[in-house]
Amino acid sequence: MNHSPASGPTGPIVVGTDGSEPARRAVLFALREAQLRGVGVRAVCAFGGRHPDPPDRAMTGWNRPSGGPAPHLHDAVAREVTDLVEELRQQVGEPYVEVEVRCEHGRPAQVLLEESEDACLLVVGTRGASRWGRLALGSTSTEIVHHAHLPVVVVPPEPRAATG
């Protein structure tokens, strides 16, 4: 079987990630789909936004007087997302997909919709929470499905093992 890229939009696949297990599954899906389509991936992490500050914000310097997150928080989040994406990219194997990582302060759904303006597909997990703040991808995925201008994949959670 020939696995040539399908004709159509050649923009990247945008995937939301927050370090949670559902987001990890979404990144894996996006990387595999990008291999099939012959396109790149834009991994996007939105942090802060309307969600409460982490309890240790005094120690981390979460907010500056201007109201935005401290630069070192952005750098730490970007580093963690980059490490996660690289680990999963190695797991998926060749052909390696070109990946761009973006970390933005804001509401997850809004950031993902803005980052997907030139994309061919938007991928999210069902829900997520990370140490960067609860990112409620359950509500985010619902908002994205209702407002997206492109196809959206909501990657389901790992099936639960049967107990017996």
Tab-separated table of N, CA, C and O in Angstrom, residues 11-114:
chain	number	residue	atom	x	y	z
A	11	GLY	N	-1.267	22.657	5.805
A	11	GLY	CA	-0.875	23.323	7.044
A	11	GLY	C	-0.547	22.275	8.088
A	11	GLY	O	-0.770	21.081	7.895
A	12	PRO	N	-0.027	22.707	9.202
A	12	PRO	CA	0.351	21.759	10.247
A	12	PRO	C	-0.870	21.181	10.954
A	12	PRO	O	-1.984	21.695	10.838
A	13	ILE	N	-0.638	20.137	11.711
A	13	ILE	CA	-1.626	19.625	12.643
A	13	ILE	C	-1.326	20.313	13.973
A	13	ILE	O	-0.200	20.278	14.452
A	14	VAL	N	-2.322	20.957	14.542
A	14	VAL	CA	-2.164	21.613	15.836
A	14	VAL	C	-2.695	20.667	16.896
A	14	VAL	O	-3.784	20.104	16.754
A	15	VAL	N	-1.909	20.497	17.958
A	15	VAL	CA	-2.326	19.627	19.056
A	15	VAL	C	-2.156	20.371	20.372
A	15	VAL	O	-1.147	21.021	20.605
A	16	GLY	N	-3.187	20.276	21.210
A	16	GLY	CA	-3.121	20.873	22.527
A	16	GLY	C	-2.454	19.928	23.506
A	16	GLY	O	-2.724	18.727	23.496
A	17	THR	N	-1.560	20.473	24.315
A	17	THR	CA	-0.893	19.641	25.309
A	17	THR	C	-0.726	20.406	26.605
A	17	THR	O	-0.535	21.612	26.606
A	18	ASP	N	-0.833	19.665	27.712
A	18	ASP	CA	-0.661	20.275	29.029
A	18	ASP	C	0.107	19.365	29.968
A	18	ASP	O	0.161	19.594	31.155
A	19	GLY	N	0.691	18.300	29.427
A	19	GLY	CA	1.464	17.384	30.252
A	19	GLY	C	0.643	16.259	30.860
A	19	GLY	O	1.195	15.359	31.459
A	20	SER	N	-0.674	16.286	30.681
A	20	SER	CA	-1.528	15.242	31.238
A	20	SER	C	-1.503	14.002	30.344
A	20	SER	O	-1.072	14.058	29.188
A	21	GLU	N	-1.998	12.893	30.859
A	21	GLU	CA	-2.055	11.659	30.070
A	21	GLU	C	-2.971	11.816	28.851
A	21	GLU	O	-2.602	11.385	27.759
A	22	PRO	N	-4.173	12.418	28.976
A	22	PRO	CA	-4.986	12.616	27.762
A	22	PRO	C	-4.277	13.472	26.710
A	22	PRO	O	-4.383	13.200	25.511
A	23	ALA	N	-3.536	14.474	27.137
A	23	ALA	CA	-2.808	15.310	26.186
A	23	ALA	C	-1.665	14.527	25.543
A	23	ALA	O	-1.379	14.693	24.361
A	24	ARG	N	-1.026	13.672	26.303
A	24	ARG	CA	0.039	12.817	25.772
A	24	ARG	C	-0.504	11.932	24.645
A	24	ARG	O	0.100	11.790	23.598
A	25	ARG	N	-1.685	11.362	24.878
A	25	ARG	CA	-2.324	10.533	23.844
A	25	ARG	C	-2.654	11.374	22.604
A	25	ARG	O	-2.531	10.904	21.478
A	26	ALA	N	-3.083	12.628	22.827
A	26	ALA	CA	-3.391	13.512	21.703
A	26	ALA	C	-2.134	13.816	20.887
A	26	ALA	O	-2.171	13.824	19.655
A	27	VAL	N	-1.016	14.055	21.560
A	27	VAL	CA	0.241	14.325	20.851
A	27	VAL	C	0.664	13.102	20.040
A	27	VAL	O	1.079	13.235	18.882
A	28	LEU	N	0.559	11.915	20.616
A	28	LEU	CA	0.893	10.686	19.871
A	28	LEU	C	0.031	10.566	18.619
A	28	LEU	O	0.529	10.262	17.531
A	29	PHE	N	-1.273	10.800	18.769
A	29	PHE	CA	-2.174	10.745	17.624
A	29	PHE	C	-1.741	11.753	16.563
A	29	PHE	O	-1.670	11.440	15.372
A	30	ALA	N	-1.473	12.988	16.984
A	30	ALA	CA	-1.096	14.042	16.045
A	30	ALA	C	0.194	13.691	15.298
A	30	ALA	O	0.293	13.912	14.088
A	31	LEU	N	1.166	13.157	16.002
A	31	LEU	CA	2.431	12.787	15.360
A	31	LEU	C	2.223	11.681	14.317
A	31	LEU	O	2.761	11.756	13.207
A	32	ARG	N	1.436	10.691	14.666
A	32	ARG	CA	1.172	9.587	13.716
A	32	ARG	C	0.381	10.082	12.510
A	32	ARG	O	0.655	9.689	11.371
A	33	GLU	N	-0.602	10.921	12.753
A	33	GLU	CA	-1.399	11.472	11.650
A	33	GLU	C	-0.533	12.360	10.752
A	33	GLU	O	-0.669	12.342	9.530
A	34	ALA	N	0.359	13.130	11.354
A	34	ALA	CA	1.255	13.982	10.572
A	34	ALA	C	2.168	13.146	9.677
A	34	ALA	O	2.445	13.538	8.536
A	35	GLN	N	2.632	12.004	10.183
A	35	GLN	CA	3.439	11.112	9.346
A	35	GLN	C	2.645	10.677	8.116
A	35	GLN	O	3.172	10.682	7.004
A	36	LEU	N	1.393	10.287	8.332
A	36	LEU	CA	0.559	9.828	7.220
A	36	LEU	C	0.286	10.932	6.209
A	36	LEU	O	0.253	10.689	5.007
A	37	ARG	N	0.097	12.147	6.686
A	37	ARG	CA	-0.246	13.270	5.812
A	37	ARG	C	0.972	13.979	5.239
A	37	ARG	O	0.845	14.781	4.323
A	38	GLY	N	2.134	13.737	5.823
A	38	GLY	CA	3.336	14.422	5.366
A	38	GLY	C	3.354	15.894	5.735
A	38	GLY	O	3.821	16.732	4.958
A	39	VAL	N	2.840	16.226	6.926
A	39	VAL	CA	2.822	17.611	7.398
A	39	VAL	C	3.506	17.691	8.756
A	39	VAL	O	3.820	16.673	9.365
A	40	GLY	N	3.718	18.897	9.234
A	40	GLY	CA	4.320	19.111	10.537
A	40	GLY	C	3.269	19.178	11.631
A	40	GLY	O	2.062	19.134	11.374
A	41	VAL	N	3.767	19.302	12.865
A	41	VAL	CA	2.902	19.417	14.038
A	41	VAL	C	3.261	20.694	14.777
A	41	VAL	O	4.433	21.031	14.915
A	42	ARG	N	2.240	21.388	15.257
A	42	ARG	CA	2.422	22.531	16.147
A	42	ARG	C	1.819	22.128	17.495
A	42	ARG	O	0.606	22.015	17.625
A	43	ALA	N	2.674	21.870	18.471
A	43	ALA	CA	2.223	21.500	19.818
A	43	ALA	C	2.028	22.770	20.616
A	43	ALA	O	2.954	23.557	20.782
A	44	VAL	N	0.820	22.969	21.125
A	44	VAL	CA	0.464	24.222	21.786
A	44	VAL	C	0.058	23.949	23.227
A	44	VAL	O	-0.786	23.096	23.495
A	45	CYS	N	0.682	24.679	24.127
A	45	CYS	CA	0.315	24.616	25.534
A	45	CYS	C	-0.154	26.000	25.946
A	45	CYS	O	0.578	26.970	25.820
A	46	ALA	N	-1.401	26.065	26.411
A	46	ALA	CA	-1.940	27.317	26.934
A	46	ALA	C	-1.950	27.207	28.446
A	46	ALA	O	-2.391	26.206	28.992
A	47	PHE	N	-1.435	28.213	29.114
A	47	PHE	CA	-1.406	28.154	30.570
A	47	PHE	C	-1.859	29.483	31.139
A	47	PHE	O	-1.803	30.501	30.478
A	48	GLY	N	-2.337	29.416	32.372
A	48	GLY	CA	-2.826	30.626	33.011
A	48	GLY	C	-4.264	30.869	32.631
A	48	GLY	O	-5.128	30.087	32.957
A	49	GLY	N	-4.509	31.915	31.891
A	49	GLY	CA	-5.856	32.229	31.454
A	49	GLY	C	-6.793	32.466	32.618
A	49	GLY	O	-6.447	33.093	33.593
A	50	ARG	N	-7.980	31.907	32.539
A	50	ARG	CA	-8.990	32.139	33.566
A	50	ARG	C	-8.855	31.214	34.745
A	50	ARG	O	-9.616	31.295	35.691
A	51	HIS	N	-7.914	30.295	34.695
A	51	HIS	CA	-7.770	29.304	35.752
A	51	HIS	C	-7.044	29.894	36.947
A	51	HIS	O	-6.218	30.785	36.810
A	52	PRO	N	-7.327	29.373	38.140
A	52	PRO	CA	-6.679	29.911	39.330
A	52	PRO	C	-5.176	29.734	39.284
A	52	PRO	O	-4.668	28.810	38.673
A	53	ASP	N	-4.491	30.645	39.932
A	53	ASP	CA	-3.037	30.537	40.027
A	53	ASP	C	-2.668	29.304	40.828
A	53	ASP	O	-3.406	28.881	41.703
A	54	PRO	N	-1.499	28.708	40.548
A	54	PRO	CA	-1.069	27.577	41.353
A	54	PRO	C	-0.864	28.014	42.799
A	54	PRO	O	-0.528	29.174	43.060
A	55	PRO	N	-1.049	27.092	43.759
A	55	PRO	CA	-0.943	27.466	45.159
A	55	PRO	C	0.427	27.987	45.556
A	55	PRO	O	0.543	28.754	46.495
A	56	ASP	N	1.470	27.603	44.841
A	56	ASP	CA	2.816	28.039	45.207
A	56	ASP	C	3.254	29.261	44.403
A	56	ASP	O	4.422	29.495	44.208
A	57	ARG	N	2.309	30.081	43.959
A	57	ARG	CA	2.656	31.199	43.082
A	57	ARG	C	3.619	32.185	43.721
A	57	ARG	O	4.369	32.837	43.027
A	58	ALA	N	3.594	32.307	45.037
A	58	ALA	CA	4.521	33.233	45.695
A	58	ALA	C	5.955	32.759	45.508
A	58	ALA	O	6.860	33.553	45.341
A	59	MET	N	6.145	31.444	45.488
A	59	MET	CA	7.489	30.895	45.324
A	59	MET	C	7.917	30.899	43.865
A	59	MET	O	9.062	31.127	43.551
A	60	THR	N	6.986	30.638	42.959
A	60	THR	CA	7.346	30.546	41.547
A	60	THR	C	7.328	31.886	40.843
A	60	THR	O	7.819	31.995	39.734
A	61	GLY	N	6.706	32.899	41.459
A	61	GLY	CA	6.599	34.177	40.771
A	61	GLY	C	5.638	34.091	39.611
A	61	GLY	O	5.871	34.654	38.557
A	62	TRP	N	4.524	33.359	39.771
A	62	TRP	CA	3.563	33.123	38.692
A	62	TRP	C	3.148	34.424	38.008
A	62	TRP	O	3.181	34.530	36.798
A	63	ASN	N	2.765	35.407	38.792
A	63	ASN	CA	2.303	36.662	38.193
A	63	ASN	C	3.277	37.794	38.454
A	63	ASN	O	3.810	37.929	39.536
A	64	ARG	N	3.452	38.615	37.449
A	64	ARG	CA	4.217	39.843	37.574
A	64	ARG	C	3.236	40.964	37.878
A	64	ARG	O	2.029	40.802	37.715
A	65	PRO	N	3.734	42.134	38.274
A	65	PRO	CA	2.827	43.263	38.512
A	65	PRO	C	1.963	43.579	37.294
A	65	PRO	O	0.851	44.053	37.419
A	66	SER	N	2.449	43.276	36.093
A	66	SER	CA	1.673	43.560	34.876
A	66	SER	C	0.514	42.598	34.714
A	66	SER	O	-0.328	42.787	33.849
A	67	GLY	N	0.462	41.535	35.543
A	67	GLY	CA	-0.644	40.588	35.469
A	67	GLY	C	-0.333	39.345	34.663
A	67	GLY	O	-1.071	38.385	34.710
A	68	GLY	N	0.736	39.327	33.889
A	68	GLY	CA	1.083	38.154	33.093
A	68	GLY	C	1.977	37.211	33.860
A	68	GLY	O	2.455	37.530	34.953
A	69	PRO	N	2.213	36.021	33.311
A	69	PRO	CA	3.066	35.067	33.993
A	69	PRO	C	4.527	35.510	33.948
A	69	PRO	O	4.941	36.221	33.045
A	70	ALA	N	5.283	35.088	34.932
A	70	ALA	CA	6.708	35.390	34.962
A	70	ALA	C	7.403	34.698	33.791
A	70	ALA	O	7.028	33.596	33.411
A	71	PRO	N	8.413	35.335	33.197
A	71	PRO	CA	9.102	34.747	32.041
A	71	PRO	C	9.667	33.363	32.325
A	71	PRO	O	9.638	32.497	31.457
A	72	HIS	N	10.180	33.134	33.543
A	72	HIS	CA	10.767	31.826	33.797
A	72	HIS	C	9.713	30.728	33.814
A	72	HIS	O	9.991	29.590	33.502
A	73	LEU	N	8.448	31.046	34.137
A	73	LEU	CA	7.386	30.052	34.070
A	73	LEU	C	7.157	29.660	32.619
A	73	LEU	O	7.051	28.481	32.301
A	74	HIS	N	7.086	30.637	31.733
A	74	HIS	CA	6.923	30.351	30.312
A	74	HIS	C	8.049	29.448	29.829
A	74	HIS	O	7.815	28.460	29.135
A	75	ASP	N	9.272	29.778	30.216
A	75	ASP	CA	10.425	28.981	29.784
A	75	ASP	C	10.355	27.558	30.328
A	75	ASP	O	10.669	26.594	29.624
A	76	ALA	N	9.942	27.407	31.593
A	76	ALA	CA	9.838	26.072	32.198
A	76	ALA	C	8.765	25.247	31.496
A	76	ALA	O	8.967	24.057	31.203
A	77	VAL	N	7.624	25.864	31.213
A	77	VAL	CA	6.547	25.157	30.523
A	77	VAL	C	7.012	24.756	29.125
A	77	VAL	O	6.821	23.611	28.696
A	78	ALA	N	7.636	25.673	28.403
A	78	ALA	CA	8.117	25.386	27.050
A	78	ALA	C	9.127	24.242	27.058
A	78	ALA	O	9.092	23.370	26.186
A	79	ARG	N	10.009	24.239	28.039
A	79	ARG	CA	11.013	23.172	28.130
A	79	ARG	C	10.353	21.819	28.372
A	79	ARG	O	10.691	20.826	27.751
A	80	GLU	N	9.385	21.790	29.299
A	80	GLU	CA	8.702	20.527	29.587
A	80	GLU	C	7.903	20.022	28.394
A	80	GLU	O	7.912	18.829	28.100
A	81	VAL	N	7.217	20.920	27.692
A	81	VAL	CA	6.457	20.514	26.513
A	81	VAL	C	7.402	20.011	25.432
A	81	VAL	O	7.155	18.979	24.804
A	82	THR	N	8.500	20.719	25.224
A	82	THR	CA	9.477	20.303	24.215
A	82	THR	C	10.040	18.926	24.542
A	82	THR	O	10.150	18.064	23.653
A	83	ASP	N	10.374	18.684	25.805
A	83	ASP	CA	10.899	17.369	26.209
A	83	ASP	C	9.873	16.266	25.973
A	83	ASP	O	10.204	15.187	25.466
A	84	LEU	N	8.620	16.524	26.340
A	84	LEU	CA	7.561	15.536	26.141
A	84	LEU	C	7.379	15.232	24.664
A	84	LEU	O	7.325	14.072	24.251
A	85	VAL	N	7.292	16.269	23.846
A	85	VAL	CA	7.080	16.078	22.416
A	85	VAL	C	8.248	15.314	21.804
A	85	VAL	O	8.050	14.411	20.990
A	86	GLU	N	9.456	15.633	22.205
A	86	GLU	CA	10.622	14.937	21.645
A	86	GLU	C	10.615	13.459	22.040
A	86	GLU	O	10.920	12.594	21.223
A	87	GLU	N	10.260	13.170	23.287
A	87	GLU	CA	10.156	11.775	23.732
A	87	GLU	C	9.141	11.016	22.868
A	87	GLU	O	9.413	9.890	22.412
A	88	LEU	N	7.987	11.619	22.632
A	88	LEU	CA	6.950	10.957	21.842
A	88	LEU	C	7.333	10.874	20.368
A	88	LEU	O	7.021	9.888	19.700
A	89	ARG	N	8.024	11.877	19.877
A	89	ARG	CA	8.489	11.847	18.479
A	89	ARG	C	9.460	10.681	18.262
A	89	ARG	O	9.398	9.986	17.257
A	90	GLN	N	10.336	10.461	19.239
A	90	GLN	CA	11.267	9.329	19.162
A	90	GLN	C	10.508	8.009	19.236
A	90	GLN	O	10.846	7.046	18.555
A	91	GLN	N	9.467	7.968	20.068
A	91	GLN	CA	8.655	6.754	20.207
A	91	GLN	C	7.951	6.413	18.897
A	91	GLN	O	7.879	5.250	18.509
A	92	VAL	N	7.443	7.412	18.199
A	92	VAL	CA	6.737	7.197	16.942
A	92	VAL	C	7.725	6.762	15.861
A	92	VAL	O	7.408	5.935	15.021
A	93	GLY	N	8.919	7.302	15.888
A	93	GLY	CA	9.957	6.891	14.944
A	93	GLY	C	9.891	7.611	13.612
A	93	GLY	O	9.217	8.615	13.449
A	94	GLU	N	10.635	7.059	12.673
A	94	GLU	CA	10.775	7.672	11.354
A	94	GLU	C	9.576	7.365	10.488
A	94	GLU	O	8.957	6.325	10.667
A	95	PRO	N	9.269	8.197	9.530
A	95	PRO	CA	9.940	9.462	9.265
A	95	PRO	C	9.594	10.479	10.354
A	95	PRO	O	8.443	10.601	10.752
A	96	TYR	N	10.634	11.155	10.851
A	96	TYR	CA	10.428	12.122	11.918
A	96	TYR	C	9.615	13.305	11.417
A	96	TYR	O	9.832	13.797	10.323
A	97	VAL	N	8.699	13.723	12.231
A	97	VAL	CA	7.809	14.838	11.928
A	97	VAL	C	8.437	16.111	12.473
A	97	VAL	O	8.942	16.134	13.592
A	98	GLU	N	8.395	17.173	11.674
A	98	GLU	CA	8.853	18.475	12.142
A	98	GLU	C	7.840	18.991	13.155
A	98	GLU	O	6.636	18.996	12.898
A	99	VAL	N	8.341	19.406	14.327
A	99	VAL	CA	7.457	19.856	15.398
A	99	VAL	C	7.859	21.254	15.847
A	99	VAL	O	9.028	21.525	16.091
A	100	GLU	N	6.861	22.104	15.958
A	100	GLU	CA	7.031	23.451	16.503
A	100	GLU	C	6.275	23.487	17.831
A	100	GLU	O	5.133	23.051	17.906
A	101	VAL	N	6.915	23.983	18.878
A	101	VAL	CA	6.279	24.079	20.189
A	101	VAL	C	5.965	25.536	20.480
A	101	VAL	O	6.823	26.401	20.325
A	102	ARG	N	4.725	25.788	20.898
A	102	ARG	CA	4.323	27.143	21.287
A	102	ARG	C	3.643	27.072	22.644
A	102	ARG	O	2.766	26.243	22.869
A	103	CYS	N	4.049	27.942	23.531
A	103	CYS	CA	3.439	28.050	24.856
A	103	CYS	C	2.923	29.470	25.002
A	103	CYS	O	3.683	30.414	24.873
A	104	GLU	N	1.625	29.586	25.246
A	104	GLU	CA	0.995	30.897	25.300
A	104	GLU	C	0.179	31.034	26.574
A	104	GLU	O	-0.433	30.071	27.035
A	105	HIS	N	0.147	32.235	27.112
A	105	HIS	CA	-0.678	32.537	28.269
A	105	HIS	C	-2.074	32.867	27.758
A	105	HIS	O	-2.224	33.691	26.859
A	106	GLY	N	-3.084	32.187	28.285
A	106	GLY	CA	-4.451	32.483	27.881
A	106	GLY	C	-5.365	31.291	28.075
A	106	GLY	O	-4.943	30.224	28.523
A	107	ARG	N	-6.623	31.492	27.736
A	107	ARG	CA	-7.606	30.410	27.821
A	107	ARG	C	-7.261	29.348	26.790
A	107	ARG	O	-7.048	29.665	25.620
A	108	PRO	N	-7.215	28.077	27.184
A	108	PRO	CA	-6.803	27.017	26.252
A	108	PRO	C	-7.586	26.988	24.943
A	108	PRO	O	-6.979	26.925	23.873
A	109	ALA	N	-8.913	27.038	24.985
A	109	ALA	CA	-9.685	26.960	23.742
A	109	ALA	C	-9.363	28.130	22.824
A	109	ALA	O	-9.155	27.945	21.618
A	110	GLN	N	-9.304	29.321	23.373
A	110	GLN	CA	-9.017	30.502	22.563
A	110	GLN	C	-7.624	30.407	21.934
A	110	GLN	O	-7.451	30.673	20.747
A	111	VAL	N	-6.636	30.025	22.735
A	111	VAL	CA	-5.270	29.912	22.217
A	111	VAL	C	-5.202	28.853	21.116
A	111	VAL	O	-4.619	29.077	20.056
A	112	LEU	N	-5.816	27.697	21.346
A	112	LEU	CA	-5.771	26.626	20.345
A	112	LEU	C	-6.484	27.030	19.057
A	112	LEU	O	-5.996	26.740	17.956
A	113	LEU	N	-7.616	27.691	19.169
A	113	LEU	CA	-8.322	28.134	17.967
A	113	LEU	C	-7.498	29.157	17.192
A	113	LEU	O	-7.424	29.103	15.954
A	114	GLU	N	-6.850	30.083	17.888
A	114	GLU	CA	-6.000	31.073	17.211
A	114	GLU	C	-4.795	30.402	16.553
A	114	GLU	O	-4.430	30.744	15.426
